Amino acid sequence: MAVWDDLVGQERVVEQLTAAARAARATVLAGRGPAGAGAAPGGNASLMTHAWLFTGPPGAGQATAARAFAAALQCTSPDLDLGGVPGCGFCDGCHTVMAESHADVKFVRSDGLSIGVGDMRELVLRASSYPTGGRWSVILIDAAHRLTEAAANALLKGVEEPSPRTVWLLCAPSVQDTLPTIRSRCRHLVLRTPAAEAVADMLVTRDGVEPAVARLAAQAGQGDVERSRRLALDEQARTRRLEVLRIPLQVADIGGCLAAAQRLVDTAKTDAESLAQTRDVKETDDLKAAYGAAEGLGGKAPRGMAGAVKELEKRQKSRATRTRRETLGVALLDLLGFYRDVLALQLGATGALSNEDQRPALDRIATAGPPEGTLRRIEAILACRRALDRNVDPLLAVEAMTVALRAG
């Protein structure tokens, strides 16, 4: 399977990236660096540059595209000499990048709420060296919008003064989520929301999902490929979605509003705790073993271990907070899709609905009030998302939203 196969509905992006990977291979064979890092401009070399910014709606596949591009840059398929497409998916270069074990490809993800300046300075220092075995040294930052201001300024130095064989791949929701000075030095690729039909076809052919289930999951996923896959394959994810979509029918009084908010927040907390339960224990045990505590030192902790454990616990707490926010974010997105379908029915739109399986509830809400009330409810959901981004207490933010859903 080629590395590009996971990019659903992104044909234009794949075309641009494969052309850039071909140009990158040509520059290596010619002994040059990418355009922007010492290569002569023009010709095929102009298709390649040292820094890329991938943006798009949630679930469109920014990180997937960046990883596939990294694999194509490291591809060693012999078919390339015969005009083959970089990113075969079978050679050692492609396989190790896709498995995230390639020595010259660094994946940067934030378990917490931000990426700090210390981590970024280490990456910039790493970027100054040549690759050890591959053709390029690639640094992929999965969530560039989570960089702190100081970290973004540190990254700017690496992007401004690139090593000839270093390529930066940045992923963010939009260009506005990165510093102007950084995005001005990157080549920008915008991924679009894939069509539900394309996502459904992928679920059927690649995951063996029944066509009817795949179609409903693709519609409910609202263009988010991974979300659609979870809905198609995970019964618990489908149950959680149905619980969220019952909220519009449960806010008839204040008591119902507060109870619905409490259930939503409790579910997010339970998800975060269940995810952390095994992972946190394993991380702590592995850290202690690395300090030699597994063998025991007469009951005394090895020097430096207490500080390391404290720092790990801090990161784990931050990760749990982020997980709760992300779970709530998915629930709010489902609610947003529900009321968007309600608005479509009220306005007589003829397009496909994201929640066709909830048609009786949609019809009931659509006939209970005017479109203006639905728009106010949509704004209440968006206001809740903004409040969560500003670190407002989740229960207070969700309670305010459910009360606003009742008021209309």
Short mmCIF file of C-alpha atoms in Angstrom, two decimals:
data_model
loop_
_atom_site.label_atom_id
_atom_site.label_comp_id
_atom_site.label_asym_id
_atom_site.label_seq_id
_atom_site.Cartn_x
_atom_site.Cartn_y
_atom_site.Cartn_z
CA MET A 1 0.00 0.00 0.00
CA ALA A 2 1.44 3.39 -1.02
CA VAL A 3 1.96 5.97 1.70
CA TRP A 4 -0.57 8.25 -0.01
CA ASP A 5 -3.48 5.83 0.32
CA ASP A 6 -4.57 7.20 3.71
CA LEU A 7 -5.14 10.67 2.23
CA VAL A 8 -8.82 10.48 1.35
CA GLY A 9 -10.10 13.01 -1.17
CA GLN A 10 -6.82 14.97 -1.32
CA GLU A 11 -5.76 14.30 -4.91
CA ARG A 12 -4.44 17.82 -5.52
CA VAL A 13 -2.28 17.74 -2.39
CA VAL A 14 -0.90 14.30 -3.26
CA GLU A 15 0.01 15.55 -6.74
CA GLN A 16 1.91 18.52 -5.32
CA LEU A 17 3.75 16.46 -2.73
CA THR A 18 4.80 13.69 -5.11
CA ALA A 19 6.13 16.33 -7.51
CA ALA A 20 8.07 17.92 -4.65
CA ALA A 21 9.46 14.53 -3.58
CA ARG A 22 10.67 13.88 -7.13
CA ALA A 23 12.32 17.29 -7.19
CA ALA A 24 13.89 16.60 -3.78
CA ARG A 25 15.40 13.37 -5.06
CA ALA A 26 16.81 15.22 -8.06
CA THR A 27 18.44 17.83 -5.83
CA VAL A 28 20.06 15.10 -3.72
CA LEU A 29 21.43 13.37 -6.79
CA ALA A 30 22.72 16.75 -8.02
CA GLY A 31 24.28 17.51 -4.63
CA ARG A 32 22.12 20.53 -3.88
CA GLY A 33 19.70 21.45 -1.11
CA PRO A 34 16.02 22.28 -1.48
CA ALA A 35 14.90 25.61 -2.89
CA GLY A 36 15.20 28.21 -0.18
CA ALA A 37 18.24 26.46 1.30
CA GLY A 38 20.87 27.05 -1.31
CA ALA A 39 19.41 25.34 -4.37
CA ALA A 40 19.23 27.13 -7.63
CA PRO A 41 15.69 28.39 -8.21
CA GLY A 42 13.60 27.38 -11.18
CA GLY A 43 13.02 24.03 -12.84
CA ASN A 44 12.16 21.01 -10.75
CA ALA A 45 14.10 22.36 -7.79
CA SER A 46 11.50 25.09 -7.33
CA LEU A 47 8.92 22.40 -6.48
CA MET A 48 10.79 21.59 -3.27
CA THR A 49 11.41 23.85 -0.30
CA HIS A 50 12.79 23.52 3.20
CA ALA A 51 9.60 24.31 5.17
CA TRP A 52 5.98 23.29 4.65
CA LEU A 53 2.77 24.27 6.44
CA PHE A 54 -0.18 21.86 6.26
CA THR A 55 -3.57 23.27 7.27
CA GLY A 56 -7.16 22.17 6.97
CA PRO A 57 -10.34 21.35 8.90
CA PRO A 58 -10.25 18.81 11.76
CA GLY A 59 -9.74 15.28 10.52
CA ALA A 60 -8.79 16.26 6.97
CA GLY A 61 -5.38 14.63 7.46
CA GLN A 62 -2.74 17.33 7.89
CA ALA A 63 -0.46 15.06 9.95
CA THR A 64 -1.20 12.12 7.63
CA ALA A 65 -0.14 14.18 4.61
CA ALA A 66 3.02 15.38 6.37
CA ARG A 67 4.00 11.84 7.39
CA ALA A 68 3.37 10.52 3.88
CA PHE A 69 5.54 13.31 2.47
CA ALA A 70 8.31 12.47 4.95
CA ALA A 71 8.15 8.84 3.78
CA ALA A 72 8.28 9.91 0.13
CA LEU A 73 11.40 11.99 0.85
CA GLN A 74 13.08 8.94 2.37
CA CYS A 75 11.75 6.46 -0.21
CA THR A 76 14.43 4.10 -1.59
CA SER A 77 12.34 2.15 -4.08
CA PRO A 78 14.37 1.04 -7.14
CA ASP A 79 11.33 1.92 -9.26
CA LEU A 80 12.17 5.60 -8.79
CA ASP A 81 14.90 5.24 -11.39
CA LEU A 82 12.19 4.15 -13.84
CA GLY A 83 9.86 7.06 -13.11
CA GLY A 84 7.99 5.50 -10.18
CA VAL A 85 6.04 7.56 -7.65
CA PRO A 86 7.96 8.39 -4.42
CA GLY A 87 6.29 6.84 -1.40
CA CYS A 88 5.93 3.21 -2.49
CA GLY A 89 5.08 2.08 1.05
CA PHE A 90 7.19 -1.10 0.80
CA CYS A 91 10.84 -0.03 0.90
CA ASP A 92 12.79 0.30 4.14
CA GLY A 93 12.64 4.11 4.03
CA CYS A 94 8.86 4.24 3.66
CA HIS A 95 8.26 1.46 6.18
CA THR A 96 10.36 2.97 8.96
CA VAL A 97 8.90 6.46 8.50
CA MET A 98 5.32 5.17 8.58
CA ALA A 99 6.22 3.16 11.69
CA GLU A 100 7.78 6.34 13.13
CA SER A 101 11.12 4.63 13.70
CA HIS A 102 13.25 6.26 10.99
CA ALA A 103 16.45 7.70 12.44
CA ASP A 104 16.25 10.89 10.36
CA VAL A 105 12.57 11.70 10.87
CA LYS A 106 11.59 13.32 14.16
CA PHE A 107 7.91 13.36 15.13
CA VAL A 108 6.96 16.11 17.56
CA ARG A 109 3.65 15.81 19.39
CA SER A 110 2.38 17.50 22.50
CA ASP A 111 0.66 15.37 25.11
CA GLY A 112 -0.11 18.53 27.04
CA LEU A 113 -1.60 21.87 26.15
CA SER A 114 1.52 23.42 24.62
CA ILE A 115 5.00 22.81 23.21
CA GLY A 116 7.65 24.64 25.21
CA VAL A 117 10.71 26.58 24.19
CA GLY A 118 13.14 24.01 25.64
CA ASP A 119 11.89 21.26 23.36
CA MET A 120 12.00 23.58 20.35
CA ARG A 121 15.57 24.69 20.98
CA GLU A 122 16.63 21.03 21.00
CA LEU A 123 14.89 20.52 17.66
CA VAL A 124 16.55 23.57 16.10
CA LEU A 125 19.92 22.25 17.25
CA ARG A 126 19.10 18.84 15.77
CA ALA A 127 18.05 20.49 12.51
CA SER A 128 21.51 21.95 12.04
CA SER A 129 23.05 18.51 11.46
CA TYR A 130 23.04 16.37 8.34
CA PRO A 131 20.97 13.17 8.15
CA THR A 132 22.71 10.06 9.41
CA GLY A 133 21.39 7.58 6.86
CA GLY A 134 18.44 8.95 4.94
CA ARG A 135 18.43 11.58 2.26
CA TRP A 136 16.84 14.24 4.44
CA SER A 137 16.57 15.18 8.08
CA VAL A 138 12.83 15.73 8.54
CA ILE A 139 11.17 17.34 11.57
CA LEU A 140 7.40 16.96 11.69
CA ILE A 141 5.53 19.10 14.23
CA ASP A 142 2.06 17.63 14.51
CA ALA A 143 0.49 20.59 16.36
CA ALA A 144 2.39 23.74 15.47
CA HIS A 145 -0.50 25.83 16.81
CA ARG A 146 0.38 24.60 20.32
CA LEU A 147 3.79 26.27 20.29
CA THR A 148 4.22 28.87 23.01
CA GLU A 149 5.32 32.30 21.84
CA ALA A 150 8.90 31.64 22.97
CA ALA A 151 8.89 28.23 21.24
CA ALA A 152 7.58 29.76 18.02
CA ASN A 153 10.35 32.35 18.08
CA ALA A 154 12.91 29.57 18.58
CA LEU A 155 11.42 27.68 15.64
CA LEU A 156 11.67 30.81 13.51
CA LYS A 157 15.45 30.73 13.79
CA GLY A 158 15.54 27.16 12.47
CA VAL A 159 13.22 27.99 9.58
CA GLU A 160 15.11 31.19 8.73
CA GLU A 161 18.51 29.50 8.63
CA PRO A 162 17.84 25.93 7.41
CA SER A 163 20.44 23.26 6.99
CA PRO A 164 20.72 22.20 3.31
CA ARG A 165 19.35 18.75 4.07
CA THR A 166 16.70 19.64 6.69
CA VAL A 167 12.97 19.85 5.96
CA TRP A 168 10.41 21.24 8.43
CA LEU A 169 6.82 19.97 8.22
CA LEU A 170 4.34 21.97 10.32
CA CYS A 171 0.69 21.06 10.86
CA ALA A 172 -1.93 23.52 12.13
CA PRO A 173 -5.68 24.10 11.78
CA SER A 174 -5.16 27.35 9.84
CA VAL A 175 -2.45 29.80 8.81
CA GLN A 176 -3.71 32.22 11.47
CA ASP A 177 -2.61 29.72 14.12
CA THR A 178 1.08 30.27 13.28
CA LEU A 179 3.28 33.34 13.50
CA PRO A 180 3.26 35.49 10.34
CA THR A 181 7.05 35.34 10.27
CA ILE A 182 6.94 31.52 10.25
CA ARG A 183 4.17 31.00 7.72
CA SER A 184 5.77 33.51 5.35
CA ARG A 185 8.79 31.17 5.13
CA CYS A 186 6.74 28.02 4.50
CA ARG A 187 5.04 26.61 1.45
CA HIS A 188 1.37 26.37 2.36
CA LEU A 189 -0.81 23.37 1.51
CA VAL A 190 -4.54 23.45 2.33
CA LEU A 191 -6.33 20.14 2.77
CA ARG A 192 -10.06 20.11 2.12
CA THR A 193 -12.87 18.27 3.85
CA PRO A 194 -13.20 14.93 2.04
CA ALA A 195 -16.60 13.99 0.62
CA ALA A 196 -18.64 11.54 2.68
CA GLU A 197 -18.79 9.19 -0.32
CA ALA A 198 -14.99 9.02 -0.50
CA VAL A 199 -14.71 8.32 3.23
CA ALA A 200 -17.38 5.62 3.03
CA ASP A 201 -15.60 3.94 0.12
CA MET A 202 -12.36 3.93 2.12
CA LEU A 203 -14.10 2.33 5.12
CA VAL A 204 -15.60 -0.39 2.92
CA THR A 205 -12.48 -1.24 0.90
CA ARG A 206 -9.81 -0.82 3.58
CA ASP A 207 -11.58 -1.69 6.83
CA GLY A 208 -14.20 -4.13 5.60
CA VAL A 209 -17.11 -2.12 7.01
CA GLU A 210 -20.62 -2.88 5.78
CA PRO A 211 -21.67 -0.27 3.18
CA ALA A 212 -24.69 0.94 5.17
CA VAL A 213 -22.65 1.35 8.36
CA ALA A 214 -19.84 3.03 6.43
CA ARG A 215 -22.23 5.51 4.85
CA LEU A 216 -23.75 6.52 8.21
CA ALA A 217 -20.32 6.74 9.87
CA ALA A 218 -18.94 8.90 7.05
CA GLN A 219 -21.90 11.27 7.27
CA ALA A 220 -21.75 11.47 11.07
CA GLY A 221 -17.99 12.00 10.98
CA GLN A 222 -18.55 15.26 9.06
CA GLY A 223 -15.38 14.92 7.01
CA ASP A 224 -13.13 13.74 9.86
CA VAL A 225 -11.63 10.50 8.53
CA GLU A 226 -10.42 9.14 11.87
CA ARG A 227 -13.68 10.06 13.59
CA SER A 228 -15.60 8.26 10.85
CA ARG A 229 -13.40 5.19 11.27
CA ARG A 230 -13.98 5.13 15.03
CA LEU A 231 -17.74 5.42 14.55
CA ALA A 232 -17.67 2.58 12.03
CA LEU A 233 -15.49 0.22 14.09
CA ASP A 234 -16.10 1.14 17.74
CA GLU A 235 -19.54 0.44 19.19
CA GLN A 236 -18.71 2.50 22.29
CA ALA A 237 -17.99 5.55 20.11
CA ARG A 238 -21.37 5.14 18.42
CA THR A 239 -23.08 4.87 21.82
CA ARG A 240 -21.38 8.05 23.06
CA ARG A 241 -22.49 9.92 19.95
CA LEU A 242 -26.09 8.85 20.44
CA GLU A 243 -25.97 10.03 24.06
CA VAL A 244 -24.75 13.45 22.95
CA LEU A 245 -27.43 13.74 20.25
CA ARG A 246 -30.13 13.12 22.88
CA ILE A 247 -29.22 16.36 24.64
CA PRO A 248 -31.47 18.60 22.46
CA LEU A 249 -34.43 16.52 23.68
CA GLN A 250 -33.32 16.60 27.33
CA VAL A 251 -33.18 20.37 27.94
CA ALA A 252 -36.90 21.01 28.43
CA ASP A 253 -36.28 22.40 31.94
CA ILE A 254 -33.39 23.71 34.01
CA GLY A 255 -32.98 20.41 35.81
CA GLY A 256 -32.60 18.61 32.51
CA CYS A 257 -30.06 21.19 31.33
CA LEU A 258 -27.88 20.77 34.41
CA ALA A 259 -28.15 16.97 34.35
CA ALA A 260 -27.19 16.82 30.66
CA ALA A 261 -24.19 19.07 31.29
CA GLN A 262 -23.05 16.94 34.21
CA ARG A 263 -23.27 13.74 32.16
CA LEU A 264 -21.29 15.28 29.31
CA VAL A 265 -18.49 16.47 31.60
CA ASP A 266 -18.43 13.21 33.57
CA THR A 267 -18.11 11.22 30.34
CA ALA A 268 -15.15 13.34 29.25
CA LYS A 269 -13.51 12.87 32.65
CA THR A 270 -14.08 9.10 32.57
CA ASP A 271 -12.56 8.86 29.09
CA ALA A 272 -9.48 10.78 30.19
CA GLU A 273 -9.04 8.67 33.32
CA SER A 274 -9.46 5.36 31.50
CA LEU A 275 -6.93 6.41 28.88
CA ALA A 276 -4.46 7.57 31.52
CA GLN A 277 -4.88 4.66 33.91
CA THR A 278 -2.62 2.20 32.13
CA ARG A 279 -0.46 4.66 30.21
CA ASP A 280 0.52 6.77 33.23
CA VAL A 281 1.44 3.74 35.34
CA LYS A 282 3.58 2.30 32.56
CA GLU A 283 5.35 5.62 31.97
CA THR A 284 6.11 6.00 35.67
CA ASP A 285 7.38 2.43 35.98
CA ASP A 286 9.55 2.82 32.88
CA LEU A 287 11.03 6.05 34.23
CA LYS A 288 11.86 4.50 37.59
CA ALA A 289 13.39 1.49 35.85
CA ALA A 290 15.55 3.83 33.78
CA TYR A 291 16.91 5.28 37.04
CA GLY A 292 17.60 1.81 38.39
CA ALA A 293 14.86 1.92 40.99
CA ALA A 294 13.51 -1.45 39.84
CA GLU A 295 16.45 -3.19 41.49
CA GLY A 296 16.12 -1.12 44.64
CA LEU A 297 18.81 0.86 46.41
CA GLY A 298 18.15 0.09 50.03
CA GLY A 299 14.84 1.94 49.92
CA LYS A 300 16.48 5.17 48.78
CA ALA A 301 15.43 6.73 45.47
CA PRO A 302 18.29 7.26 42.99
CA ARG A 303 19.55 10.82 42.65
CA GLY A 304 17.46 12.89 40.27
CA MET A 305 14.57 10.45 40.10
CA ALA A 306 12.21 12.43 42.33
CA GLY A 307 12.48 15.51 40.11
CA ALA A 308 12.01 13.44 36.97
CA VAL A 309 8.92 11.75 38.39
CA LYS A 310 7.49 15.12 39.41
CA GLU A 311 8.04 16.48 35.92
CA LEU A 312 6.41 13.39 34.40
CA GLU A 313 3.38 13.76 36.67
CA LYS A 314 3.06 17.37 35.56
CA ARG A 315 3.02 16.32 31.90
CA GLN A 316 0.52 13.57 32.63
CA LYS A 317 -1.81 16.01 34.37
CA SER A 318 -1.59 18.38 31.42
CA ARG A 319 -2.30 15.49 29.04
CA ALA A 320 -5.38 14.48 31.04
CA THR A 321 -6.69 18.05 30.81
CA ARG A 322 -6.15 18.06 27.07
CA THR A 323 -7.89 14.69 26.70
CA ARG A 324 -10.95 15.98 28.57
CA ARG A 325 -11.06 19.03 26.32
CA GLU A 326 -10.74 16.94 23.19
CA THR A 327 -13.54 14.60 24.29
CA LEU A 328 -15.78 17.59 25.00
CA GLY A 329 -14.73 19.09 21.67
CA VAL A 330 -15.91 15.99 19.81
CA ALA A 331 -19.24 16.10 21.66
CA LEU A 332 -19.71 19.77 20.83
CA LEU A 333 -18.93 19.06 17.19
CA ASP A 334 -21.65 16.39 17.16
CA LEU A 335 -24.11 18.87 18.69
CA LEU A 336 -23.10 21.49 16.16
CA GLY A 337 -23.77 19.05 13.33
CA PHE A 338 -27.18 18.22 14.81
CA TYR A 339 -28.33 21.84 14.90
CA ARG A 340 -26.86 22.49 11.47
CA ASP A 341 -29.10 19.71 10.16
CA VAL A 342 -32.04 21.27 12.02
CA LEU A 343 -31.32 24.60 10.34
CA ALA A 344 -31.08 22.91 6.94
CA LEU A 345 -34.54 21.38 7.44
CA GLN A 346 -36.00 24.70 8.59
CA LEU A 347 -34.64 26.49 5.53
CA GLY A 348 -35.70 23.77 3.12
CA ALA A 349 -32.18 22.78 2.03
CA THR A 350 -32.00 19.66 -0.10
CA GLY A 351 -28.43 18.49 0.67
CA ALA A 352 -27.51 15.37 2.61
CA LEU A 353 -27.80 15.55 6.41
CA SER A 354 -24.92 14.56 8.68
CA ASN A 355 -27.29 12.88 11.12
CA GLU A 356 -29.83 11.23 8.84
CA ASP A 357 -30.15 8.37 11.35
CA GLN A 358 -31.61 10.92 13.80
CA ARG A 359 -34.29 12.17 11.42
CA PRO A 360 -37.26 11.93 13.87
CA ALA A 361 -35.42 14.05 16.48
CA LEU A 362 -34.29 16.52 13.81
CA ASP A 363 -37.86 16.93 12.54
CA ARG A 364 -39.17 17.40 16.07
CA ILE A 365 -36.69 20.16 16.90
CA ALA A 366 -37.05 21.79 13.47
CA THR A 367 -40.81 22.18 13.83
CA ALA A 368 -40.63 23.40 17.43
CA GLY A 369 -39.19 26.83 16.67
CA PRO A 370 -37.91 29.30 14.06
CA PRO A 371 -34.48 29.26 12.34
CA GLU A 372 -33.42 32.26 14.44
CA GLY A 373 -33.60 30.09 17.56
CA THR A 374 -31.47 27.42 15.91
CA LEU A 375 -28.84 30.01 15.01
CA ARG A 376 -28.74 31.16 18.63
CA ARG A 377 -28.23 27.56 19.74
CA ILE A 378 -25.38 27.14 17.26
CA GLU A 379 -23.79 30.31 18.63
CA ALA A 380 -24.15 28.94 22.18
CA ILE A 381 -22.21 25.81 21.21
CA LEU A 382 -19.46 27.88 19.57
CA ALA A 383 -19.33 30.11 22.67
CA CYS A 384 -18.85 26.99 24.82
CA ARG A 385 -15.91 25.91 22.65
CA ARG A 386 -14.33 29.35 23.00
CA ALA A 387 -14.85 29.26 26.77
CA LEU A 388 -13.11 25.88 27.03
CA ASP A 389 -10.19 27.26 25.00
CA ARG A 390 -9.91 30.07 27.57
CA ASN A 391 -9.68 27.53 30.43
CA VAL A 392 -13.17 28.20 31.79
CA ASP A 393 -14.28 25.43 34.15
CA PRO A 394 -15.77 22.76 31.84
CA LEU A 395 -18.90 22.17 33.92
CA LEU A 396 -19.72 25.90 34.07
CA ALA A 397 -19.15 26.30 30.33
CA VAL A 398 -21.29 23.28 29.41
CA GLU A 399 -24.05 24.26 31.85
CA ALA A 400 -24.22 27.72 30.28
CA MET A 401 -24.49 26.09 26.87
CA THR A 402 -27.28 23.65 27.80
CA VAL A 403 -29.31 26.47 29.41
CA ALA A 404 -28.87 28.47 26.20
CA LEU A 405 -30.00 25.44 24.16
CA ARG A 406 -33.21 25.41 26.18
CA ALA A 407 -33.81 29.14 25.75
CA GLY A 408 -33.23 29.07 21.98
#
